[in-house]
Amino acid sequence: MRTGGGHPAAERLAALEADVVACRACPRLVAWREEVARTKRAAFAGEDYWGRPVPGFGDPEARLLVVGLAPAAHGANRTGRMFTGDRSGEWLYRALWRAGFANQPEATHAADGLALTGAWVTSPVKCAPPANKPTGEEFAACRGFFEAELEALAGVRVVVALGGLACGAAARHWNLRPRPRFAHGLEVALPGDRTLLCCYHVSQQNTFTGRLTEEMLDAVFDRARSLAG
């Protein structure tokens, strides 16, 4: 799942990945992710779905952390890698490639050769939720995984949060008071000389309607690259 082995964080992240993948703490999410994996989408009827929690992906030496919301039912829940195999991932990884964090613009399946340098992609909820809406209890059940992941990624200097819920999860982790009100392009100082950048999510609802354009997304990652050093 990851690149850049040999860093002290890699062992911690590998152990965390094993715990994440084995988790069955939330009955509603377990039932949904496995039902989707059984019934499948017609376009992917011949594929084996991952159908389990999806761990983070990237470089253990990351200075940039990208935070989404949760795996997509027919994207990461199918492929086993965050933002892989769906339209949202197409937008995200093209932007990371243009910004110099990815070795290729495509993310189609877990063995497609994609590697990240200086970046890590994750979510505060590890299982695909029905209607892309995890409950507060499901956020809470995953919080330990998310916090352990961020603690292992000690080199992170910039956090790009995709959407209001991701922004809130980052604010909660760093105990920001008052909590920042989400806005695209919002920049907030975090403890430890870090910076939180908020961005509209790369969902089809945003990209198809023009609420989020590639130019807007590139501006966020250009700023992230500058801050990351």
PDB file of C-alpha atoms in Angstrom:
ATOM      1  CA  MET A   1       0.000   0.000   0.000  1.00  0.00           C
ATOM      2  CA  ARG A   2       2.829   2.394   0.758  1.00  0.00           C
ATOM      3  CA  THR A   3       6.032   3.670  -0.751  1.00  0.00           C
ATOM      4  CA  GLY A   4       9.251   4.884   0.815  1.00  0.00           C
ATOM      5  CA  GLY A   5      10.017   1.961   3.178  1.00  0.00           C
ATOM      6  CA  GLY A   6      12.956   2.230   5.566  1.00  0.00           C
ATOM      7  CA  HIS A   7      11.770   5.366   7.362  1.00  0.00           C
ATOM      8  CA  PRO A   8      11.083   4.957  11.114  1.00  0.00           C
ATOM      9  CA  ALA A   9       7.395   5.679  10.496  1.00  0.00           C
ATOM     10  CA  ALA A  10       7.047   2.811   8.031  1.00  0.00           C
ATOM     11  CA  GLU A  11       6.974   0.071  10.680  1.00  0.00           C
ATOM     12  CA  ARG A  12       4.357   1.923  12.729  1.00  0.00           C
ATOM     13  CA  LEU A  13       2.223   2.526   9.654  1.00  0.00           C
ATOM     14  CA  ALA A  14       2.488  -1.119   8.573  1.00  0.00           C
ATOM     15  CA  ALA A  15       1.274  -2.296  11.989  1.00  0.00           C
ATOM     16  CA  LEU A  16      -1.540   0.256  11.896  1.00  0.00           C
ATOM     17  CA  GLU A  17      -2.542  -0.885   8.409  1.00  0.00           C
ATOM     18  CA  ALA A  18      -2.955  -4.451   9.655  1.00  0.00           C
ATOM     19  CA  ASP A  19      -5.201  -3.247  12.480  1.00  0.00           C
ATOM     20  CA  VAL A  20      -7.256  -1.063  10.132  1.00  0.00           C
ATOM     21  CA  VAL A  21      -7.851  -3.805   7.564  1.00  0.00           C
ATOM     22  CA  ALA A  22      -8.982  -6.255  10.267  1.00  0.00           C
ATOM     23  CA  CYS A  23     -11.458  -3.850  11.914  1.00  0.00           C
ATOM     24  CA  ARG A  24     -15.143  -4.838  12.209  1.00  0.00           C
ATOM     25  CA  ALA A  25     -16.148  -2.316  14.884  1.00  0.00           C
ATOM     26  CA  CYS A  26     -19.098  -0.680  13.088  1.00  0.00           C
ATOM     27  CA  PRO A  27     -21.883  -3.134  12.135  1.00  0.00           C
ATOM     28  CA  ARG A  28     -23.567  -0.747   9.682  1.00  0.00           C
ATOM     29  CA  LEU A  29     -20.332  -0.072   7.809  1.00  0.00           C
ATOM     30  CA  VAL A  30     -19.286  -3.731   7.789  1.00  0.00           C
ATOM     31  CA  ALA A  31     -22.659  -4.747   6.344  1.00  0.00           C
ATOM     32  CA  TRP A  32     -22.610  -2.001   3.701  1.00  0.00           C
ATOM     33  CA  ARG A  33     -19.021  -2.436   2.485  1.00  0.00           C
ATOM     34  CA  GLU A  34     -19.510  -6.215   2.183  1.00  0.00           C
ATOM     35  CA  GLU A  35     -22.905  -5.912   0.483  1.00  0.00           C
ATOM     36  CA  VAL A  36     -21.404  -3.545  -2.101  1.00  0.00           C
ATOM     37  CA  ALA A  37     -18.535  -5.992  -2.637  1.00  0.00           C
ATOM     38  CA  ARG A  38     -20.995  -8.826  -3.245  1.00  0.00           C
ATOM     39  CA  THR A  39     -23.495  -7.078  -5.497  1.00  0.00           C
ATOM     40  CA  LYS A  40     -20.941  -4.859  -7.320  1.00  0.00           C
ATOM     41  CA  ARG A  41     -21.596  -2.247  -9.961  1.00  0.00           C
ATOM     42  CA  ALA A  42     -22.365  -3.652 -13.404  1.00  0.00           C
ATOM     43  CA  ALA A  43     -19.261  -2.029 -14.914  1.00  0.00           C
ATOM     44  CA  PHE A  44     -17.085  -3.938 -12.426  1.00  0.00           C
ATOM     45  CA  ALA A  45     -19.040  -7.198 -12.296  1.00  0.00           C
ATOM     46  CA  GLY A  46     -15.984  -9.267 -13.246  1.00  0.00           C
ATOM     47  CA  GLU A  47     -13.737  -7.763 -10.567  1.00  0.00           C
ATOM     48  CA  ASP A  48     -13.035  -8.884  -7.021  1.00  0.00           C
ATOM     49  CA  TYR A  49     -13.866  -6.046  -4.636  1.00  0.00           C
ATOM     50  CA  TRP A  50     -11.638  -5.260  -1.660  1.00  0.00           C
ATOM     51  CA  GLY A  51     -14.672  -4.863   0.631  1.00  0.00           C
ATOM     52  CA  ARG A  52     -12.678  -4.049   3.797  1.00  0.00           C
ATOM     53  CA  PRO A  53     -11.452  -0.935   5.606  1.00  0.00           C
ATOM     54  CA  VAL A  54      -9.034   1.073   3.477  1.00  0.00           C
ATOM     55  CA  PRO A  55      -5.722   2.207   5.034  1.00  0.00           C
ATOM     56  CA  GLY A  56      -3.820   5.340   4.123  1.00  0.00           C
ATOM     57  CA  PHE A  57      -1.417   5.383   1.193  1.00  0.00           C
ATOM     58  CA  GLY A  58       1.767   7.203   0.293  1.00  0.00           C
ATOM     59  CA  ASP A  59       5.204   8.143   1.562  1.00  0.00           C
ATOM     60  CA  PRO A  60       5.982   7.636   5.291  1.00  0.00           C
ATOM     61  CA  GLU A  61       8.306  10.652   5.024  1.00  0.00           C
ATOM     62  CA  ALA A  62       5.405  12.815   3.823  1.00  0.00           C
ATOM     63  CA  ARG A  63       5.431  16.544   4.439  1.00  0.00           C
ATOM     64  CA  LEU A  64       1.962  16.836   2.842  1.00  0.00           C
ATOM     65  CA  LEU A  65      -1.079  15.043   4.238  1.00  0.00           C
ATOM     66  CA  VAL A  66      -4.257  14.882   2.124  1.00  0.00           C
ATOM     67  CA  VAL A  67      -7.397  14.074   4.109  1.00  0.00           C
ATOM     68  CA  GLY A  68     -10.627  12.973   2.467  1.00  0.00           C
ATOM     69  CA  LEU A  69     -13.781  11.699   4.177  1.00  0.00           C
ATOM     70  CA  ALA A  70     -14.120   7.936   3.606  1.00  0.00           C
ATOM     71  CA  PRO A  71     -13.562   5.318   0.886  1.00  0.00           C
ATOM     72  CA  ALA A  72     -15.947   5.422  -2.065  1.00  0.00           C
ATOM     73  CA  ALA A  73     -18.191   2.375  -2.437  1.00  0.00           C
ATOM     74  CA  HIS A  74     -17.044   1.518  -5.966  1.00  0.00           C
ATOM     75  CA  GLY A  75     -13.670   3.277  -5.774  1.00  0.00           C
ATOM     76  CA  ALA A  76     -11.427   2.498  -2.804  1.00  0.00           C
ATOM     77  CA  ASN A  77     -13.864  -0.110  -1.454  1.00  0.00           C
ATOM     78  CA  ARG A  78     -13.324  -1.903  -4.766  1.00  0.00           C
ATOM     79  CA  THR A  79      -9.602  -1.329  -5.314  1.00  0.00           C
ATOM     80  CA  GLY A  80      -8.319  -1.229  -1.729  1.00  0.00           C
ATOM     81  CA  ARG A  81      -6.460   2.060  -2.130  1.00  0.00           C
ATOM     82  CA  MET A  82      -7.635   5.544  -1.233  1.00  0.00           C
ATOM     83  CA  PHE A  83      -9.112   7.618  -4.093  1.00  0.00           C
ATOM     84  CA  THR A  84      -8.371   4.872  -6.611  1.00  0.00           C
ATOM     85  CA  GLY A  85     -10.703   3.757  -9.371  1.00  0.00           C
ATOM     86  CA  ASP A  86     -13.209   6.627  -9.383  1.00  0.00           C
ATOM     87  CA  ARG A  87     -13.659  10.142 -10.761  1.00  0.00           C
ATOM     88  CA  SER A  88     -12.679  11.825  -7.497  1.00  0.00           C
ATOM     89  CA  GLY A  89      -9.351  10.022  -7.555  1.00  0.00           C
ATOM     90  CA  GLU A  90      -8.769  11.008 -11.164  1.00  0.00           C
ATOM     91  CA  TRP A  91      -8.950  14.653 -10.132  1.00  0.00           C
ATOM     92  CA  LEU A  92      -6.888  14.238  -6.982  1.00  0.00           C
ATOM     93  CA  TYR A  93      -3.998  12.237  -8.403  1.00  0.00           C
ATOM     94  CA  ARG A  94      -3.759  14.376 -11.530  1.00  0.00           C
ATOM     95  CA  ALA A  95      -3.364  17.386  -9.254  1.00  0.00           C
ATOM     96  CA  LEU A  96      -0.773  15.613  -7.093  1.00  0.00           C
ATOM     97  CA  TRP A  97       1.115  14.638 -10.257  1.00  0.00           C
ATOM     98  CA  ARG A  98       1.072  18.194 -11.570  1.00  0.00           C
ATOM     99  CA  ALA A  99       2.352  19.405  -8.198  1.00  0.00           C
ATOM    100  CA  GLY A 100       5.205  16.878  -8.214  1.00  0.00           C
ATOM    101  CA  PHE A 101       3.930  14.587  -5.454  1.00  0.00           C
ATOM    102  CA  ALA A 102       2.934  11.626  -7.685  1.00  0.00           C
ATOM    103  CA  ASN A 103       4.880   9.740 -10.350  1.00  0.00           C
ATOM    104  CA  GLN A 104       1.856   9.426 -12.670  1.00  0.00           C
ATOM    105  CA  PRO A 105      -1.564  11.038 -13.095  1.00  0.00           C
ATOM    106  CA  GLU A 106      -3.572   7.792 -13.181  1.00  0.00           C
ATOM    107  CA  ALA A 107      -4.895   5.779 -10.245  1.00  0.00           C
ATOM    108  CA  THR A 108      -6.904   2.851 -11.579  1.00  0.00           C
ATOM    109  CA  HIS A 109      -6.052  -0.098  -9.318  1.00  0.00           C
ATOM    110  CA  ALA A 110      -3.741  -0.940  -6.414  1.00  0.00           C
ATOM    111  CA  ALA A 111      -1.035  -2.454  -8.656  1.00  0.00           C
ATOM    112  CA  ASP A 112      -0.956   0.321 -11.276  1.00  0.00           C
ATOM    113  CA  GLY A 113       2.517   1.564 -10.283  1.00  0.00           C
ATOM    114  CA  LEU A 114       1.378   4.782  -8.628  1.00  0.00           C
ATOM    115  CA  ALA A 115       3.848   6.081  -6.045  1.00  0.00           C
ATOM    116  CA  LEU A 116       3.758   9.241  -3.964  1.00  0.00           C
ATOM    117  CA  THR A 117       6.796  11.249  -2.902  1.00  0.00           C
ATOM    118  CA  GLY A 118       6.419  13.569   0.058  1.00  0.00           C
ATOM    119  CA  ALA A 119       2.672  12.986   0.352  1.00  0.00           C
ATOM    120  CA  TRP A 120       0.258  10.711   2.195  1.00  0.00           C
ATOM    121  CA  VAL A 121      -3.472  10.278   1.434  1.00  0.00           C
ATOM    122  CA  THR A 122      -5.935   9.119   4.072  1.00  0.00           C
ATOM    123  CA  SER A 123      -9.395   9.599   5.601  1.00  0.00           C
ATOM    124  CA  PRO A 124     -10.820   9.810   9.132  1.00  0.00           C
ATOM    125  CA  VAL A 125     -13.359   7.060   8.337  1.00  0.00           C
ATOM    126  CA  LYS A 126     -11.836   3.857   6.946  1.00  0.00           C
ATOM    127  CA  CYS A 127     -14.923   2.070   5.560  1.00  0.00           C
ATOM    128  CA  ALA A 128     -17.266   3.096   2.763  1.00  0.00           C
ATOM    129  CA  PRO A 129     -20.450   4.507   4.374  1.00  0.00           C
ATOM    130  CA  PRO A 130     -23.966   4.338   2.899  1.00  0.00           C
ATOM    131  CA  ALA A 131     -24.731   7.504   0.918  1.00  0.00           C
ATOM    132  CA  ASN A 132     -21.204   8.730   1.760  1.00  0.00           C
ATOM    133  CA  LYS A 133     -22.507   9.795   5.186  1.00  0.00           C
ATOM    134  CA  PRO A 134     -20.766   8.276   8.217  1.00  0.00           C
ATOM    135  CA  THR A 135     -22.442   8.795  11.567  1.00  0.00           C
ATOM    136  CA  GLY A 136     -20.879  10.540  14.540  1.00  0.00           C
ATOM    137  CA  GLU A 137     -20.433   7.170  16.222  1.00  0.00           C
ATOM    138  CA  GLU A 138     -18.581   5.843  13.172  1.00  0.00           C
ATOM    139  CA  PHE A 139     -16.278   8.856  13.140  1.00  0.00           C
ATOM    140  CA  ALA A 140     -15.566   8.221  16.819  1.00  0.00           C
ATOM    141  CA  ALA A 141     -14.886   4.509  16.285  1.00  0.00           C
ATOM    142  CA  CYS A 142     -12.241   5.323  13.649  1.00  0.00           C
ATOM    143  CA  ARG A 143     -10.693   8.232  15.537  1.00  0.00           C
ATOM    144  CA  GLY A 144      -7.984   6.123  17.143  1.00  0.00           C
ATOM    145  CA  PHE A 145      -6.763   4.918  13.749  1.00  0.00           C
ATOM    146  CA  PHE A 146      -6.729   8.444  12.338  1.00  0.00           C
ATOM    147  CA  GLU A 147      -4.885   9.883  15.325  1.00  0.00           C
ATOM    148  CA  ALA A 148      -2.291   7.081  15.343  1.00  0.00           C
ATOM    149  CA  GLU A 149      -1.703   7.637  11.635  1.00  0.00           C
ATOM    150  CA  LEU A 150      -1.147  11.370  12.049  1.00  0.00           C
ATOM    151  CA  GLU A 151       1.156  10.800  15.009  1.00  0.00           C
ATOM    152  CA  ALA A 152       3.263   8.370  12.952  1.00  0.00           C
ATOM    153  CA  LEU A 153       3.557  10.918  10.132  1.00  0.00           C
ATOM    154  CA  ALA A 154       5.729  13.229  12.199  1.00  0.00           C
ATOM    155  CA  GLY A 155       7.207  14.989   9.173  1.00  0.00           C
ATOM    156  CA  VAL A 156       3.897  16.426   7.956  1.00  0.00           C
ATOM    157  CA  ARG A 157       3.961  20.208   7.625  1.00  0.00           C
ATOM    158  CA  VAL A 158       0.850  20.822   5.514  1.00  0.00           C
ATOM    159  CA  VAL A 159      -2.604  19.237   5.731  1.00  0.00           C
ATOM    160  CA  VAL A 160      -4.969  19.602   2.766  1.00  0.00           C
ATOM    161  CA  ALA A 161      -8.490  18.798   3.981  1.00  0.00           C
ATOM    162  CA  LEU A 162     -10.968  17.940   1.224  1.00  0.00           C
ATOM    163  CA  GLY A 163     -14.369  19.153   2.394  1.00  0.00           C
ATOM    164  CA  GLY A 164     -15.865  20.410   5.609  1.00  0.00           C
ATOM    165  CA  LEU A 165     -15.910  17.085   7.471  1.00  0.00           C
ATOM    166  CA  ALA A 166     -12.236  16.448   6.713  1.00  0.00           C
ATOM    167  CA  CYS A 167     -11.429  19.980   7.834  1.00  0.00           C
ATOM    168  CA  GLY A 168     -13.323  19.318  11.062  1.00  0.00           C
ATOM    169  CA  ALA A 169     -11.478  16.046  11.661  1.00  0.00           C
ATOM    170  CA  ALA A 170      -8.120  17.791  11.289  1.00  0.00           C
ATOM    171  CA  ALA A 171      -9.226  20.641  13.577  1.00  0.00           C
ATOM    172  CA  ARG A 172     -10.340  18.103  16.186  1.00  0.00           C
ATOM    173  CA  HIS A 173      -7.038  16.216  16.041  1.00  0.00           C
ATOM    174  CA  TRP A 174      -5.062  19.395  16.649  1.00  0.00           C
ATOM    175  CA  ASN A 175      -7.638  20.661  19.171  1.00  0.00           C
ATOM    176  CA  LEU A 176      -8.225  23.980  17.432  1.00  0.00           C
ATOM    177  CA  ARG A 177     -10.326  26.463  19.408  1.00  0.00           C
ATOM    178  CA  PRO A 178     -12.459  27.933  18.054  1.00  0.00           C
ATOM    179  CA  ARG A 179     -13.021  25.396  15.290  1.00  0.00           C
ATOM    180  CA  PRO A 180     -12.427  27.013  11.894  1.00  0.00           C
ATOM    181  CA  ARG A 181     -15.470  27.477   9.688  1.00  0.00           C
ATOM    182  CA  PHE A 182     -14.867  25.661   6.415  1.00  0.00           C
ATOM    183  CA  ALA A 183     -14.199  27.713   3.297  1.00  0.00           C
ATOM    184  CA  HIS A 184     -12.350  26.806   0.141  1.00  0.00           C
ATOM    185  CA  GLY A 185      -8.812  28.183   0.350  1.00  0.00           C
ATOM    186  CA  LEU A 186      -8.967  28.718   4.119  1.00  0.00           C
ATOM    187  CA  GLU A 187      -5.496  28.622   5.677  1.00  0.00           C
ATOM    188  CA  VAL A 188      -5.131  27.948   9.410  1.00  0.00           C
ATOM    189  CA  ALA A 189      -1.983  27.642  11.539  1.00  0.00           C
ATOM    190  CA  LEU A 190      -1.611  24.312  13.351  1.00  0.00           C
ATOM    191  CA  PRO A 191       0.629  23.457  16.315  1.00  0.00           C
ATOM    192  CA  GLY A 192       4.179  22.405  15.471  1.00  0.00           C
ATOM    193  CA  ASP A 193       4.667  24.892  12.649  1.00  0.00           C
ATOM    194  CA  ARG A 194       2.098  23.136  10.479  1.00  0.00           C
ATOM    195  CA  THR A 195      -0.624  24.576   8.250  1.00  0.00           C
ATOM    196  CA  LEU A 196      -4.153  23.417   7.459  1.00  0.00           C
ATOM    197  CA  LEU A 197      -5.444  24.214   3.962  1.00  0.00           C
ATOM    198  CA  CYS A 198      -9.140  23.634   3.288  1.00  0.00           C
ATOM    199  CA  CYS A 199     -10.340  22.692  -0.189  1.00  0.00           C
ATOM    200  CA  TYR A 200     -13.629  21.702  -1.743  1.00  0.00           C
ATOM    201  CA  HIS A 201     -13.857  17.932  -1.988  1.00  0.00           C
ATOM    202  CA  VAL A 202     -13.001  16.413  -5.383  1.00  0.00           C
ATOM    203  CA  SER A 203     -16.458  14.818  -5.553  1.00  0.00           C
ATOM    204  CA  GLN A 204     -18.348  14.693  -8.832  1.00  0.00           C
ATOM    205  CA  GLN A 205     -20.949  16.967  -7.242  1.00  0.00           C
ATOM    206  CA  ASN A 206     -18.274  19.660  -7.054  1.00  0.00           C
ATOM    207  CA  THR A 207     -16.207  18.952 -10.172  1.00  0.00           C
ATOM    208  CA  PHE A 208     -19.106  18.355 -12.585  1.00  0.00           C
ATOM    209  CA  THR A 209     -20.828  21.567 -11.542  1.00  0.00           C
ATOM    210  CA  GLY A 210     -17.693  23.701 -11.730  1.00  0.00           C
ATOM    211  CA  ARG A 211     -17.728  24.503  -8.039  1.00  0.00           C
ATOM    212  CA  LEU A 212     -14.200  23.078  -7.995  1.00  0.00           C
ATOM    213  CA  THR A 213     -12.036  23.522 -11.085  1.00  0.00           C
ATOM    214  CA  GLU A 214      -8.613  22.073 -11.837  1.00  0.00           C
ATOM    215  CA  GLU A 215      -7.180  25.573 -11.589  1.00  0.00           C
ATOM    216  CA  MET A 216      -8.621  25.948  -8.081  1.00  0.00           C
ATOM    217  CA  LEU A 217      -7.276  22.549  -7.063  1.00  0.00           C
ATOM    218  CA  ASP A 218      -3.852  23.308  -8.502  1.00  0.00           C
ATOM    219  CA  ALA A 219      -3.730  26.570  -6.569  1.00  0.00           C
ATOM    220  CA  VAL A 220      -4.278  24.670  -3.313  1.00  0.00           C
ATOM    221  CA  PHE A 221      -1.538  22.159  -4.039  1.00  0.00           C
ATOM    222  CA  ASP A 222       0.849  24.823  -5.292  1.00  0.00           C
ATOM    223  CA  ARG A 223       0.378  26.565  -1.965  1.00  0.00           C
ATOM    224  CA  ALA A 224       0.798  23.252  -0.119  1.00  0.00           C
ATOM    225  CA  ARG A 225       4.036  22.531  -1.971  1.00  0.00           C
ATOM    226  CA  SER A 226       5.368  25.984  -1.091  1.00  0.00           C
ATOM    227  CA  LEU A 227       4.518  25.556   2.593  1.00  0.00           C
ATOM    228  CA  ALA A 228       5.850  21.987   2.732  1.00  0.00           C
ATOM    229  CA  GLY A 229       9.262  23.152   1.550  1.00  0.00           C
TER     230      GLY A 229
END
